[in-house]
Amino acid sequence: MNSAGYSPITPLFRVCDGVRVRFADNKADSPAATVLMLSPWPESLWAYRRIWDRVSAAAARVVAIDLPGFGHSDGRPELMAPDAMGTFLTRLIDEWRLDAPHVVGPDVGTAAALFLAATAPDRITSLTIGGGAVRVPIDAGGALKDVIEAPGLDVVRQLDARTNIGLAIEPVAGADSEPEIHEDYVSAYDLGRFAESARFVRHYPEQNPVLRELLPTITTPAQIMAGRDDDLVPWSNNQYLADLLPNSAIHPLDAGHFAWEQAPEDYGRHIVDWITGGFQRVGGAVTA
């Protein structure tokens, strides 16, 4: 544990399906479970620094990745859509031999993880999702709403990504309090990468209705967890998932959009409880 209150993660790079992916792996020996964490946007795998040790201590192998086109992973335009990202994750689980992991996919990871569960349910054990604008009709606020509704990517390209992202993540990774983490996030989307990553959420209007039809068919145990005070992705998105996913539990946290950083004690506790048996006891339960 360092002075900033988190344990160091060692990011490395590995190729999957021809894409260079940044990842971290705690390399646990004889793990009881494997957890695959998907980077939220506009952050990176460092978003999990405050829960890394807690989840690792649950006898779990923990692998975190920057999704293609997000964080510091390379990307391809054809992967920047929820359904395509779900297919990519299937390949990654197979190529990296992750042995049916528990998938943790907040924010943009929510839609990708749900498409993964819908198309390859045998590849995963459970989902922890939430904080993704997956509802029909779309319910998003602030900068996320602006990006989704922008008439074209040129509008997004004109934004000062470094300044805007710096302001967005300052409360959870301060430029003074955690300068290396702050710079990791901001630099991940500099030089045009923010606009390219925005392709993903701009597919929501066409893909959310497709996902809407799939949700009742997804029987993978799903833990829905997000901040109740999220002004970018309102709570209605999480309740929508709870209403449509047949095997789900829902946990509103005392946090905003970046719940994994703003409420790490609760976020980490729920993940540990879930992967150590909670996922086997779902069926629409609602817990605080």
Short mmCIF file of N, CA and C in Angstrom, two decimals, residues 172-263:
data_model
loop_
_atom_site.label_atom_id
_atom_site.label_comp_id
_atom_site.label_asym_id
_atom_site.label_seq_id
_atom_site.Cartn_x
_atom_site.Cartn_y
_atom_site.Cartn_z
N VAL A 172 -11.82 11.93 -8.24
CA VAL A 172 -11.46 10.55 -7.87
C VAL A 172 -9.99 10.23 -8.11
N ALA A 173 -9.31 11.05 -8.88
CA ALA A 173 -7.87 10.87 -9.13
C ALA A 173 -7.28 12.25 -9.35
N GLY A 174 -7.03 12.93 -8.25
CA GLY A 174 -6.61 14.32 -8.31
C GLY A 174 -5.24 14.53 -8.92
N ALA A 175 -5.08 15.61 -9.66
CA ALA A 175 -3.79 15.92 -10.28
C ALA A 175 -2.70 16.11 -9.23
N ASP A 176 -3.06 16.59 -8.05
CA ASP A 176 -2.08 16.79 -6.97
C ASP A 176 -1.97 15.56 -6.08
N SER A 177 -3.11 14.93 -5.76
CA SER A 177 -3.09 13.81 -4.81
C SER A 177 -2.63 12.50 -5.45
N GLU A 178 -2.95 12.29 -6.71
CA GLU A 178 -2.54 11.07 -7.42
C GLU A 178 -2.10 11.43 -8.84
N PRO A 179 -1.01 12.15 -8.97
CA PRO A 179 -0.62 12.66 -10.29
C PRO A 179 -0.39 11.59 -11.34
N GLU A 180 0.16 10.44 -10.95
CA GLU A 180 0.43 9.40 -11.94
C GLU A 180 -0.87 8.78 -12.47
N ILE A 181 -1.84 8.57 -11.58
CA ILE A 181 -3.12 8.01 -12.00
C ILE A 181 -3.86 9.02 -12.86
N HIS A 182 -3.87 10.27 -12.43
CA HIS A 182 -4.52 11.34 -13.18
C HIS A 182 -3.97 11.40 -14.60
N GLU A 183 -2.66 11.36 -14.72
CA GLU A 183 -2.04 11.44 -16.04
C GLU A 183 -2.32 10.18 -16.86
N ASP A 184 -2.37 9.03 -16.20
CA ASP A 184 -2.69 7.80 -16.93
C ASP A 184 -4.06 7.92 -17.59
N TYR A 185 -5.03 8.42 -16.85
CA TYR A 185 -6.38 8.58 -17.39
C TYR A 185 -6.41 9.60 -18.52
N VAL A 186 -5.85 10.77 -18.25
CA VAL A 186 -5.94 11.85 -19.23
C VAL A 186 -5.18 11.51 -20.51
N SER A 187 -3.98 10.98 -20.37
CA SER A 187 -3.17 10.67 -21.55
C SER A 187 -3.77 9.54 -22.38
N ALA A 188 -4.60 8.70 -21.75
CA ALA A 188 -5.22 7.60 -22.47
C ALA A 188 -6.16 8.08 -23.57
N TYR A 189 -6.68 9.30 -23.41
CA TYR A 189 -7.69 9.79 -24.36
C TYR A 189 -7.27 11.07 -25.06
N ASP A 190 -5.99 11.39 -24.96
CA ASP A 190 -5.45 12.56 -25.64
C ASP A 190 -5.20 12.24 -27.10
N LEU A 191 -4.89 13.26 -27.87
CA LEU A 191 -4.47 13.12 -29.27
C LEU A 191 -5.50 12.36 -30.11
N GLY A 192 -6.76 12.70 -29.92
CA GLY A 192 -7.81 12.13 -30.75
C GLY A 192 -8.41 10.83 -30.26
N ARG A 193 -7.83 10.23 -29.21
CA ARG A 193 -8.33 8.93 -28.77
C ARG A 193 -9.71 9.03 -28.10
N PHE A 194 -10.02 10.18 -27.51
CA PHE A 194 -11.33 10.31 -26.88
C PHE A 194 -12.45 10.20 -27.92
N ALA A 195 -12.29 10.89 -29.03
CA ALA A 195 -13.32 10.84 -30.08
C ALA A 195 -13.46 9.42 -30.64
N GLU A 196 -12.33 8.73 -30.80
CA GLU A 196 -12.41 7.35 -31.30
C GLU A 196 -13.10 6.44 -30.31
N SER A 197 -12.83 6.64 -29.02
CA SER A 197 -13.50 5.81 -28.01
C SER A 197 -14.99 6.13 -27.93
N ALA A 198 -15.36 7.36 -28.27
CA ALA A 198 -16.77 7.76 -28.23
C ALA A 198 -17.63 7.00 -29.23
N ARG A 199 -17.00 6.38 -30.22
CA ARG A 199 -17.76 5.57 -31.17
C ARG A 199 -18.60 4.53 -30.44
N PHE A 200 -18.06 4.02 -29.34
CA PHE A 200 -18.73 2.94 -28.60
C PHE A 200 -20.10 3.39 -28.10
N VAL A 201 -20.15 4.50 -27.36
CA VAL A 201 -21.42 4.93 -26.79
C VAL A 201 -22.36 5.49 -27.86
N ARG A 202 -21.82 5.91 -28.97
CA ARG A 202 -22.67 6.41 -30.05
C ARG A 202 -23.41 5.28 -30.77
N HIS A 203 -23.05 4.04 -30.45
CA HIS A 203 -23.80 2.89 -30.96
C HIS A 203 -24.99 2.54 -30.06
N TYR A 204 -25.09 3.16 -28.91
CA TYR A 204 -26.19 2.83 -27.99
C TYR A 204 -27.58 2.98 -28.63
N PRO A 205 -27.85 4.07 -29.39
CA PRO A 205 -29.20 4.22 -29.95
C PRO A 205 -29.64 3.05 -30.82
N GLU A 206 -28.71 2.43 -31.53
CA GLU A 206 -29.08 1.30 -32.39
C GLU A 206 -28.96 -0.04 -31.68
N GLN A 207 -28.05 -0.14 -30.72
CA GLN A 207 -27.81 -1.45 -30.09
C GLN A 207 -28.59 -1.67 -28.80
N ASN A 208 -28.99 -0.63 -28.10
CA ASN A 208 -29.78 -0.83 -26.89
C ASN A 208 -31.09 -1.57 -27.16
N PRO A 209 -31.81 -1.26 -28.26
CA PRO A 209 -33.02 -2.04 -28.55
C PRO A 209 -32.73 -3.52 -28.81
N VAL A 210 -31.61 -3.82 -29.43
CA VAL A 210 -31.22 -5.22 -29.64
C VAL A 210 -30.97 -5.89 -28.30
N LEU A 211 -30.25 -5.19 -27.44
CA LEU A 211 -29.95 -5.72 -26.12
C LEU A 211 -31.24 -5.90 -25.31
N ARG A 212 -32.18 -5.00 -25.49
CA ARG A 212 -33.46 -5.09 -24.77
C ARG A 212 -34.14 -6.43 -25.02
N GLU A 213 -34.06 -6.94 -26.21
CA GLU A 213 -34.69 -8.22 -26.54
C GLU A 213 -33.89 -9.39 -25.96
N LEU A 214 -32.61 -9.19 -25.75
CA LEU A 214 -31.75 -10.27 -25.24
C LEU A 214 -31.79 -10.39 -23.72
N LEU A 215 -32.02 -9.29 -23.03
CA LEU A 215 -31.89 -9.29 -21.57
C LEU A 215 -32.70 -10.38 -20.88
N PRO A 216 -33.97 -10.60 -21.22
CA PRO A 216 -34.74 -11.63 -20.52
C PRO A 216 -34.22 -13.05 -20.76
N THR A 217 -33.38 -13.22 -21.78
CA THR A 217 -32.84 -14.55 -22.09
C THR A 217 -31.51 -14.82 -21.40
N ILE A 218 -30.94 -13.80 -20.75
CA ILE A 218 -29.63 -13.96 -20.10
C ILE A 218 -29.85 -14.54 -18.70
N THR A 219 -29.44 -15.77 -18.52
CA THR A 219 -29.63 -16.43 -17.22
C THR A 219 -28.38 -16.40 -16.36
N THR A 220 -27.29 -15.87 -16.87
CA THR A 220 -26.07 -15.72 -16.08
C THR A 220 -26.37 -14.88 -14.84
N PRO A 221 -25.97 -15.31 -13.64
CA PRO A 221 -26.19 -14.49 -12.45
C PRO A 221 -25.56 -13.11 -12.61
N ALA A 222 -26.35 -12.08 -12.33
CA ALA A 222 -25.89 -10.71 -12.55
C ALA A 222 -26.06 -9.88 -11.29
N GLN A 223 -24.98 -9.25 -10.88
CA GLN A 223 -24.99 -8.30 -9.77
C GLN A 223 -24.94 -6.90 -10.37
N ILE A 224 -25.95 -6.10 -10.10
CA ILE A 224 -26.05 -4.76 -10.64
C ILE A 224 -25.66 -3.79 -9.53
N MET A 225 -24.63 -3.01 -9.77
CA MET A 225 -24.06 -2.19 -8.71
C MET A 225 -23.60 -0.86 -9.30
N ALA A 226 -24.09 0.24 -8.72
CA ALA A 226 -23.74 1.57 -9.24
C ALA A 226 -24.08 2.62 -8.20
N GLY A 227 -23.60 3.83 -8.46
CA GLY A 227 -23.90 4.94 -7.56
C GLY A 227 -25.33 5.43 -7.76
N ARG A 228 -26.02 5.63 -6.67
CA ARG A 228 -27.42 6.08 -6.77
C ARG A 228 -27.50 7.55 -7.20
N ASP A 229 -26.39 8.28 -7.08
CA ASP A 229 -26.38 9.71 -7.40
C ASP A 229 -25.61 10.01 -8.68
N ASP A 230 -25.63 9.09 -9.62
CA ASP A 230 -24.91 9.22 -10.88
C ASP A 230 -25.67 10.19 -11.79
N ASP A 231 -25.05 11.32 -12.14
CA ASP A 231 -25.72 12.28 -13.01
C ASP A 231 -25.42 12.05 -14.49
N LEU A 232 -24.47 11.18 -14.79
CA LEU A 232 -24.18 10.83 -16.19
C LEU A 232 -25.04 9.66 -16.65
N VAL A 233 -25.16 8.65 -15.79
CA VAL A 233 -25.97 7.46 -16.09
C VAL A 233 -26.97 7.31 -14.95
N PRO A 234 -28.15 7.89 -15.08
CA PRO A 234 -29.14 7.88 -13.99
C PRO A 234 -29.50 6.47 -13.54
N TRP A 235 -29.98 6.39 -12.30
CA TRP A 235 -30.28 5.11 -11.67
C TRP A 235 -31.28 4.27 -12.47
N SER A 236 -32.12 4.92 -13.27
CA SER A 236 -33.12 4.18 -14.05
C SER A 236 -32.49 3.09 -14.91
N ASN A 237 -31.26 3.30 -15.35
CA ASN A 237 -30.58 2.30 -16.16
C ASN A 237 -30.34 1.01 -15.38
N ASN A 238 -30.01 1.15 -14.12
CA ASN A 238 -29.74 -0.03 -13.29
C ASN A 238 -31.03 -0.75 -12.92
N GLN A 239 -32.07 0.01 -12.60
CA GLN A 239 -33.35 -0.61 -12.29
C GLN A 239 -33.91 -1.32 -13.51
N TYR A 240 -33.70 -0.75 -14.66
CA TYR A 240 -34.10 -1.37 -15.94
C TYR A 240 -33.48 -2.76 -16.09
N LEU A 241 -32.20 -2.87 -15.79
CA LEU A 241 -31.53 -4.16 -15.86
C LEU A 241 -32.09 -5.14 -14.84
N ALA A 242 -32.33 -4.64 -13.63
CA ALA A 242 -32.87 -5.51 -12.58
C ALA A 242 -34.26 -6.03 -12.96
N ASP A 243 -35.03 -5.21 -13.65
CA ASP A 243 -36.38 -5.61 -14.05
C ASP A 243 -36.36 -6.66 -15.16
N LEU A 244 -35.33 -6.64 -16.00
CA LEU A 244 -35.32 -7.50 -17.18
C LEU A 244 -34.42 -8.73 -17.07
N LEU A 245 -33.40 -8.66 -16.23
CA LEU A 245 -32.51 -9.82 -16.07
C LEU A 245 -33.13 -10.79 -15.06
N PRO A 246 -33.34 -12.03 -15.43
CA PRO A 246 -34.09 -12.95 -14.55
C PRO A 246 -33.34 -13.37 -13.29
N ASN A 247 -32.01 -13.39 -13.31
CA ASN A 247 -31.23 -13.83 -12.15
C ASN A 247 -30.31 -12.70 -11.71
N SER A 248 -30.86 -11.73 -11.00
CA SER A 248 -30.07 -10.55 -10.67
C SER A 248 -30.31 -10.09 -9.24
N ALA A 249 -29.30 -9.41 -8.72
CA ALA A 249 -29.38 -8.69 -7.44
C ALA A 249 -28.89 -7.28 -7.71
N ILE A 250 -29.42 -6.32 -6.96
CA ILE A 250 -29.08 -4.92 -7.23
C ILE A 250 -28.63 -4.23 -5.95
N HIS A 251 -27.56 -3.43 -6.08
CA HIS A 251 -26.97 -2.74 -4.93
C HIS A 251 -26.77 -1.26 -5.27
N PRO A 252 -27.62 -0.38 -4.78
CA PRO A 252 -27.36 1.06 -4.94
C PRO A 252 -26.29 1.50 -3.94
N LEU A 253 -25.27 2.17 -4.42
CA LEU A 253 -24.19 2.62 -3.55
C LEU A 253 -24.26 4.13 -3.34
N ASP A 254 -23.73 4.57 -2.22
CA ASP A 254 -23.70 5.99 -1.89
C ASP A 254 -22.54 6.63 -2.65
N ALA A 255 -22.77 6.90 -3.93
CA ALA A 255 -21.71 7.40 -4.79
C ALA A 255 -22.32 8.03 -6.04
N GLY A 256 -21.47 8.67 -6.82
CA GLY A 256 -21.86 9.19 -8.12
C GLY A 256 -21.48 8.20 -9.21
N HIS A 257 -21.02 8.72 -10.34
CA HIS A 257 -20.74 7.83 -11.47
C HIS A 257 -19.57 6.88 -11.23
N PHE A 258 -18.52 7.37 -10.55
CA PHE A 258 -17.31 6.56 -10.38
C PHE A 258 -17.39 5.76 -9.08
N ALA A 259 -18.41 4.93 -8.97
CA ALA A 259 -18.69 4.22 -7.71
C ALA A 259 -17.53 3.34 -7.26
N TRP A 260 -16.83 2.71 -8.20
CA TRP A 260 -15.72 1.82 -7.87
C TRP A 260 -14.58 2.58 -7.20
N GLU A 261 -14.50 3.90 -7.41
CA GLU A 261 -13.49 4.72 -6.76
C GLU A 261 -14.07 5.51 -5.59
N GLN A 262 -15.33 5.92 -5.69
CA GLN A 262 -15.94 6.75 -4.66
C GLN A 262 -16.44 5.93 -3.46
N ALA A 263 -16.77 4.68 -3.68
CA ALA A 263 -17.25 3.81 -2.59
C ALA A 263 -16.54 2.46 -2.68
#
